[in-house]
XYZ file of C-alpha atoms in Angstrom:
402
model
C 0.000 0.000 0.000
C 1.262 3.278 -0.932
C 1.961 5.351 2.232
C 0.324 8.521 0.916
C -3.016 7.062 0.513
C -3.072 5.741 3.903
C -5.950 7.603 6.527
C -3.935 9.310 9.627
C -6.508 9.604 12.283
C -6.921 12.312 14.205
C -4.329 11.354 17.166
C -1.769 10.124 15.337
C 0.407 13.817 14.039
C 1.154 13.329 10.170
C 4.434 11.508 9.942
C 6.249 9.650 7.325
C 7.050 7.188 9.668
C 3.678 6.791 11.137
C 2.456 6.623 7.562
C 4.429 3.586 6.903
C 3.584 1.621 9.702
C 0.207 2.394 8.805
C 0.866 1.331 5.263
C 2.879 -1.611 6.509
C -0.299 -3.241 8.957
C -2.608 -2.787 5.948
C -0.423 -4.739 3.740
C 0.205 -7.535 7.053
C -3.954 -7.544 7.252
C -3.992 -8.158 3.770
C -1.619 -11.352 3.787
C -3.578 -12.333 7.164
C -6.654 -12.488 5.129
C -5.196 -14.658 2.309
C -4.246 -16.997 5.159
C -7.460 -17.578 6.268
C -9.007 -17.886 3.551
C -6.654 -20.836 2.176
C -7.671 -22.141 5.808
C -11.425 -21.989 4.904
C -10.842 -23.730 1.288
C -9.059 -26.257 3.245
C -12.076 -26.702 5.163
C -14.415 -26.906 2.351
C -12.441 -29.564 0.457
C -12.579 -31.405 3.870
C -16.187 -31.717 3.602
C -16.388 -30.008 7.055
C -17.228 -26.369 6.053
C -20.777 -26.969 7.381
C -20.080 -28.698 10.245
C -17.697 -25.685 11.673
C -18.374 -22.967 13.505
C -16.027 -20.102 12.920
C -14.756 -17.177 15.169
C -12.461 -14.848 13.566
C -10.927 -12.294 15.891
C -8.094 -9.951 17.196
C -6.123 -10.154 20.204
C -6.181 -6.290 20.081
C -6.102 -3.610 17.864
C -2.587 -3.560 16.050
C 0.797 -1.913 16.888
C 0.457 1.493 15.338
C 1.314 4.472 17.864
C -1.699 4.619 20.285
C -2.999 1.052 19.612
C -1.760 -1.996 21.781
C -1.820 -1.434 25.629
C -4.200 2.064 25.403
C -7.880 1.383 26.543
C -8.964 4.022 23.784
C -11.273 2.096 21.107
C -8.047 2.088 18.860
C -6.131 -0.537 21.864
C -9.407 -2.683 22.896
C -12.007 -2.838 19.802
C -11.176 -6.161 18.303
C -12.471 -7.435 15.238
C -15.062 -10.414 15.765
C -16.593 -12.372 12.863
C -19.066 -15.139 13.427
C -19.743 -17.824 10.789
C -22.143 -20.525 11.642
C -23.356 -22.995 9.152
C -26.738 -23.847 8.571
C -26.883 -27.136 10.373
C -25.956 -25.413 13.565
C -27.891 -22.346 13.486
C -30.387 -23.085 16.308
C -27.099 -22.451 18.501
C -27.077 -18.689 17.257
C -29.998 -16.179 17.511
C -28.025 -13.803 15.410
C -29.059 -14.314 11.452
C -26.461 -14.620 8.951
C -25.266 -11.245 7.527
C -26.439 -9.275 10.818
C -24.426 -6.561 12.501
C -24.239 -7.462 16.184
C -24.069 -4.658 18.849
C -23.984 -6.576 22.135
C -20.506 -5.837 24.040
C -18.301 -8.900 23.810
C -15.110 -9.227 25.756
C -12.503 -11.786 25.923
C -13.887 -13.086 29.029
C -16.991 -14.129 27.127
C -15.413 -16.558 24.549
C -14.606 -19.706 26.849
C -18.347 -19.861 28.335
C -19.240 -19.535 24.785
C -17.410 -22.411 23.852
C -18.397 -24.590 26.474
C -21.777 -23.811 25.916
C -21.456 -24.822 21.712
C -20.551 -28.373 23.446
C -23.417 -28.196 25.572
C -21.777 -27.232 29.031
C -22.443 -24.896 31.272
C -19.539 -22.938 32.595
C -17.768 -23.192 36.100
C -18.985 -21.321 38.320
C -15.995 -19.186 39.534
C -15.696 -18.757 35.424
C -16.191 -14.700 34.282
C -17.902 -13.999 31.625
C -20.650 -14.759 29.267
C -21.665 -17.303 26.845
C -23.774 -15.074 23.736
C -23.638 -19.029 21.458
C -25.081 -22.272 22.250
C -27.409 -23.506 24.571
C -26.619 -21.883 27.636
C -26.833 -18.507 26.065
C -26.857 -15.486 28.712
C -28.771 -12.108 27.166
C -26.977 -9.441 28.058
C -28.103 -6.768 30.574
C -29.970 -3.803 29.365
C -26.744 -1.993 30.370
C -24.116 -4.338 29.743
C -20.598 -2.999 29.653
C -17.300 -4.508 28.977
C -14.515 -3.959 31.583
C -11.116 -2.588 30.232
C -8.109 -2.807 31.793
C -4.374 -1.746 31.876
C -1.420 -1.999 33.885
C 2.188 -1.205 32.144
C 4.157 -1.165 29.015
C 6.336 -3.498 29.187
C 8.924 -2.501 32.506
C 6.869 0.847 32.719
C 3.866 0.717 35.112
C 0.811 2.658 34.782
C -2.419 1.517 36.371
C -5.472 2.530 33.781
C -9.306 0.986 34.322
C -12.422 1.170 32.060
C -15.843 0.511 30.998
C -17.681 0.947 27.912
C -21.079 -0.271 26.050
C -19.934 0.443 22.305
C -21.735 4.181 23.032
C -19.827 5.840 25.781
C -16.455 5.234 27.254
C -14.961 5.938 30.493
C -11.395 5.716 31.352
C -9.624 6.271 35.241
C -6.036 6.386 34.986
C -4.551 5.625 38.977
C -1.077 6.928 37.911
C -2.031 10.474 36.300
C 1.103 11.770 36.965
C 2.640 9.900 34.476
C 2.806 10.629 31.081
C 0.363 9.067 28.133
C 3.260 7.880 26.311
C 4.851 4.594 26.228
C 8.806 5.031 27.401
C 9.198 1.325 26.614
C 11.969 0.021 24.595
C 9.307 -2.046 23.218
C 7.644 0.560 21.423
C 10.406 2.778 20.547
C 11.264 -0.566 18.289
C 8.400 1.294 16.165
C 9.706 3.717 13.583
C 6.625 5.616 14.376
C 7.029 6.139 17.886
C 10.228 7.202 17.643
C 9.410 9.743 14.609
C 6.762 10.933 16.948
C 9.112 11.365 20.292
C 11.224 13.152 18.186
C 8.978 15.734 16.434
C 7.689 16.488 20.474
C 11.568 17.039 21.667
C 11.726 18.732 18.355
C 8.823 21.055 19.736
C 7.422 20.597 15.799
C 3.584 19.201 17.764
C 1.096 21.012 19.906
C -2.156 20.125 21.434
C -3.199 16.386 21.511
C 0.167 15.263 19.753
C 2.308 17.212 22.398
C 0.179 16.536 25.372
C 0.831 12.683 25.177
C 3.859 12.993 26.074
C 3.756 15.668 29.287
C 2.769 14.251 33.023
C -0.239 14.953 35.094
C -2.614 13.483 32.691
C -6.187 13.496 33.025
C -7.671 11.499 35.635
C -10.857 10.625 33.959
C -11.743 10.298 30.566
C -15.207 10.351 28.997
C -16.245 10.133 25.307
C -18.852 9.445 23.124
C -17.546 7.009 20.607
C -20.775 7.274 18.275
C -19.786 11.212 17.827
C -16.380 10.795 18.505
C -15.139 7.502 16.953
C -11.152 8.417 17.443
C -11.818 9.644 21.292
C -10.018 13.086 20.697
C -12.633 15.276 23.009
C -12.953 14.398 26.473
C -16.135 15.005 27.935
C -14.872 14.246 31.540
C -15.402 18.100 32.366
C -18.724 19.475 30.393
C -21.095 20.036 33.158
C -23.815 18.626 31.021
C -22.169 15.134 31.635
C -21.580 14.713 35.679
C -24.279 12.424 35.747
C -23.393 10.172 33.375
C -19.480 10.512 34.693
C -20.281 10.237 38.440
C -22.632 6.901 37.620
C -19.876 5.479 35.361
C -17.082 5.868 38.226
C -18.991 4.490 40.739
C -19.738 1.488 38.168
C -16.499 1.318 37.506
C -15.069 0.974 41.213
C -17.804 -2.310 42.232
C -16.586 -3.745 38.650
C -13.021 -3.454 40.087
C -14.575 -4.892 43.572
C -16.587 -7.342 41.858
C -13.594 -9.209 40.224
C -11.246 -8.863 42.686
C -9.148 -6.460 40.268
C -5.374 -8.002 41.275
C -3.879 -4.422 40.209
C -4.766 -2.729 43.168
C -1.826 -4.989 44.122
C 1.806 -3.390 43.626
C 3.846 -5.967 41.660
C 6.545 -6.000 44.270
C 4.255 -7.113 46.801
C 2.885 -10.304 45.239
C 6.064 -12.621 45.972
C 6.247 -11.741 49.582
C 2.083 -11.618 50.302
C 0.890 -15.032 48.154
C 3.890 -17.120 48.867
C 3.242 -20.146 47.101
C -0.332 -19.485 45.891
C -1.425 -17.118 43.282
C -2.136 -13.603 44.229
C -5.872 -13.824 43.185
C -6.259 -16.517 46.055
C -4.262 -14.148 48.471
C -6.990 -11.639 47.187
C -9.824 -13.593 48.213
C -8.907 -14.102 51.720
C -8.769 -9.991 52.248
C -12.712 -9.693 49.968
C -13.919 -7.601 52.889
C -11.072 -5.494 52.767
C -11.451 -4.658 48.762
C -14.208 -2.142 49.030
C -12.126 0.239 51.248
C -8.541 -0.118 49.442
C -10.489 0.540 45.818
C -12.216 3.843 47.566
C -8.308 4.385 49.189
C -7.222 3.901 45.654
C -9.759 6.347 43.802
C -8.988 8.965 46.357
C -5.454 8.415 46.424
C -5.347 8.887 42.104
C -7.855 12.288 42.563
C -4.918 14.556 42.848
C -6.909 16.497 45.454
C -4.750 18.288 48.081
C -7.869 18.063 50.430
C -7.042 14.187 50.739
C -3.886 14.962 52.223
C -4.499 14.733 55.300
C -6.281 11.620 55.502
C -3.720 10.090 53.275
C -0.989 11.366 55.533
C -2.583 9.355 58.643
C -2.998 6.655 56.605
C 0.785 6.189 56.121
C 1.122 4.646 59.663
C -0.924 1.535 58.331
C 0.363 -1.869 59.114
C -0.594 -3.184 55.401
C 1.318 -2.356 52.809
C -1.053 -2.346 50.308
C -2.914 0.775 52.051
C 0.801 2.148 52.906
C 1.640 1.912 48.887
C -1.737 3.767 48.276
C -1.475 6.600 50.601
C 2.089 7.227 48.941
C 1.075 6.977 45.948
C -1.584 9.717 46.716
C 0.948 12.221 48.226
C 3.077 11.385 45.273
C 0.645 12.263 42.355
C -0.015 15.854 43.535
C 3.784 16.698 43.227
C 5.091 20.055 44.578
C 1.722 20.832 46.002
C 2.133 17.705 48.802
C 5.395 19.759 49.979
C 4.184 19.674 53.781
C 4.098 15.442 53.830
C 8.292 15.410 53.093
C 8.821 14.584 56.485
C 6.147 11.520 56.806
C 7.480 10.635 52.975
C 10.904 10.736 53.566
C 10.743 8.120 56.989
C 8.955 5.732 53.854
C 12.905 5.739 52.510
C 13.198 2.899 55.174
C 9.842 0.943 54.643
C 9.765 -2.886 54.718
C 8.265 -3.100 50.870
C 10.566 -2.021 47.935
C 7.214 -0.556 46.131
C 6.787 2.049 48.534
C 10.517 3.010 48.916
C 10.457 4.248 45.387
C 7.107 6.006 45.908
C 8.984 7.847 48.283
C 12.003 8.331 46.148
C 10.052 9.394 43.411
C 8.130 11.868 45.588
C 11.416 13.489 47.138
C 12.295 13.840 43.036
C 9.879 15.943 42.381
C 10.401 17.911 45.286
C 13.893 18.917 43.852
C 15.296 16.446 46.032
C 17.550 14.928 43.103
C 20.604 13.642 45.439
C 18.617 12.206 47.666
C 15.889 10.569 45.582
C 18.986 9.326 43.275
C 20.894 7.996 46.530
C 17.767 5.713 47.561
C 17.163 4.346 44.138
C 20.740 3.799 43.172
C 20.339 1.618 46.583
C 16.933 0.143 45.474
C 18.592 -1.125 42.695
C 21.814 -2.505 44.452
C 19.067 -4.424 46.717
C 20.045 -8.300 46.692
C 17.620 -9.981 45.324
C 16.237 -13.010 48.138
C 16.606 -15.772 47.396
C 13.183 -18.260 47.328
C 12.290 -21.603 47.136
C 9.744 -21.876 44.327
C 7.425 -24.462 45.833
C 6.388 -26.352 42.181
C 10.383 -26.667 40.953
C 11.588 -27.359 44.250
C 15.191 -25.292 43.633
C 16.355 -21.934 44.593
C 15.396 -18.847 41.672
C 15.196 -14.939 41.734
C 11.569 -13.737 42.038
C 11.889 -10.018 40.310
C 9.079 -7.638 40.483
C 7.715 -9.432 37.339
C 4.498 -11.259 36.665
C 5.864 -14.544 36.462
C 4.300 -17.672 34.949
């Protein structure tokens, strides 16, 4: 595909580079599609194209800049095609040819499998089956939850929900920037054309503000007037309803699944021992509803909280320690008064709140010392652990590991 003839949306700036990635995925969809269809002549000259019941789908929406890892439409709205023959079509309520508009999610696909075969799911099994016998309709106000935790080595805690109309995004880390910083990405001639055109100072508005800290902390857009999610609606007055209803939604969703992120990585190794952190979860499920409220108050960037956050450094769990940091972090300069209760945090037992404090003192103007206590974070010798399934000695890192 010729990259002049390519479509630059509106959030991507007008790059050569960016043009040729875009170029470059249209020509990789293109071969894609050849694929499958040898696949489904294959099929046919088996004599089993109408015995088989086809899903076609994306694992996300492609690597161009502002695609994988961002919960904006153009990271999470996956192609889904749905072929079922005519043999099988009492398993389907949807008619061949129809455009579907129910909200689908990964979640949904293995109860939707199982229930092809007959089976209902497990009951500690998420989501949905929308095939098959043991169809579930979805609620009048169904919404898919969206979630996002780091590029790569980066971290930066993002949660959403949307029903295909409206979309609302809560980022828990606003004071970092929009942009990747992986080495990842930067692999991407794109994102490095764009990086350079912002230290360049060649962008401005949208395309500049990407990559600057102190994001916005909510998001809200109308994806059937805005498709590309360019306006944020988070702060018309005409929409506090809809925002406020949407947050709360948002925080039982988190509560309701026992959202592991609310979890600093560091932490899991040391809390779950041998078992997996969402069974370490369950045995603190009364506890959930007052760290996710701890968690949207500590990501408001609301100097009133300080305070409360401040008292709620002398917690004996971590998890509401890392929190309340994590709250006097985000407001910067403007959290000045807390250095002293911050600083003492230099010493705490967990590594993740250590660097919260570090990172803090940083943007205090505290370079030597917030350089000093990472420089030592880093020195840190790694325990050593007994990994209960291999039975031998290996380094846990602050990785998700398995």
């Amino acid at each position: 595909m010729d990259p002049a003839k390519v479509t630059i949306r509106p959030y991507l700036p007008d790059l050569p580079e960016i043009r040729s990635d875009i170029a470059i995925y249209h020509d990789t969809m293109t071969a894609l599609d050849t694929q499958v269809g040898k696949l489904l002549d294959e099929l046919k000259n088996a004599g089993l194209g109408d015995d088989t019941i086809i899903l076609y789908y994306g694992d996300h929406v492609g690597i161009t800049p502002r695609g994988k890892r961002y919960l904006k439409d153009s990271g999470t709205h996956i192609p889904m095609l749905l072929q079922v023959p005519k043999k099988w079509q009492h398993l389907s309520r949807f008619k061949p040819g129809q455009k579907v508009d129910e909200p689908v999610a990964f979640v949904d696909l293995a109860p939707t499998l199982l229930s092809l075969a007959g089976t209902k799911k497990p009951e500690q099994m998420q989501g949905r089956a929308f095939l098959g016998t043991h169809r579930v309709e979805p609620a009048k106000d169904d919404m898919v939850f969206l979630f996002a935790d780091r590029f790569d080595k980066i971290y930066g805690m993002r949660r959403g929900l949307t029903d295909g109309r409206w979309k609302y995004i809560r980022r828990f880390t606003p004071h970092l920037s929009a942009a990747p910083y992986s080495y990842y990405q930067f692999s991407q001639a794109g994102w490095r054309a764009w990086q350079q055109a912002w230290k360049e100072g060649k962008l401005k508005g949208r395309h500049k503000d990407i990559w600057l800290g102190n994001q916005p902390i909510e998001e809200l857009f109308d994806l059937q007037s805005d498709p590309w999610e360019v306006n944020n609606l988070a702060t018309d007055t005409s929409h506090v309803k809809r925002l406020t209803t949407m947050r709360a939604r948002l925080k039982n969703k988190m509560i309701e699944v026992k959202d592991t992120g609310l979890i600093p990585e560091p932490m899991f190794a040391e809390l779950a021992h041998s078992q997996p952190i969402s069974s370490y979860w369950n045995t603190r499920s009364a506890k959930l509803p007052s760290l996710a409220d701890l968690a949207f108050t500590a990501s408001d960037r609301n100097t009133k909280n300080l305070p409360l956050l401040i008292k709620t450094l002398d917690s004996k769990d971590p998890v509401t320690r890392y929190w309340a940091a994590q709250g006097i972090l985000i407001p910067g300069k403007s959290a000045n008064h807390a250095q002293p209760d911050m600083t003492r945090l230099l010493t705490d037992s967990q590594s993740a709140i250590r660097v919260t404090a570090a990172q803090y003192l940083f943007t205090l103007g505290k370079k030597e010392q917030s350089v000093t206590a990472l420089m030592a974070e880093l020195n840190r010798k790694k325990k050593q652990r007994i990994c209960p399934a291999q039975h031998h000695q290996c380094h846990h890192s602050n990785q998700r590991t398995g």
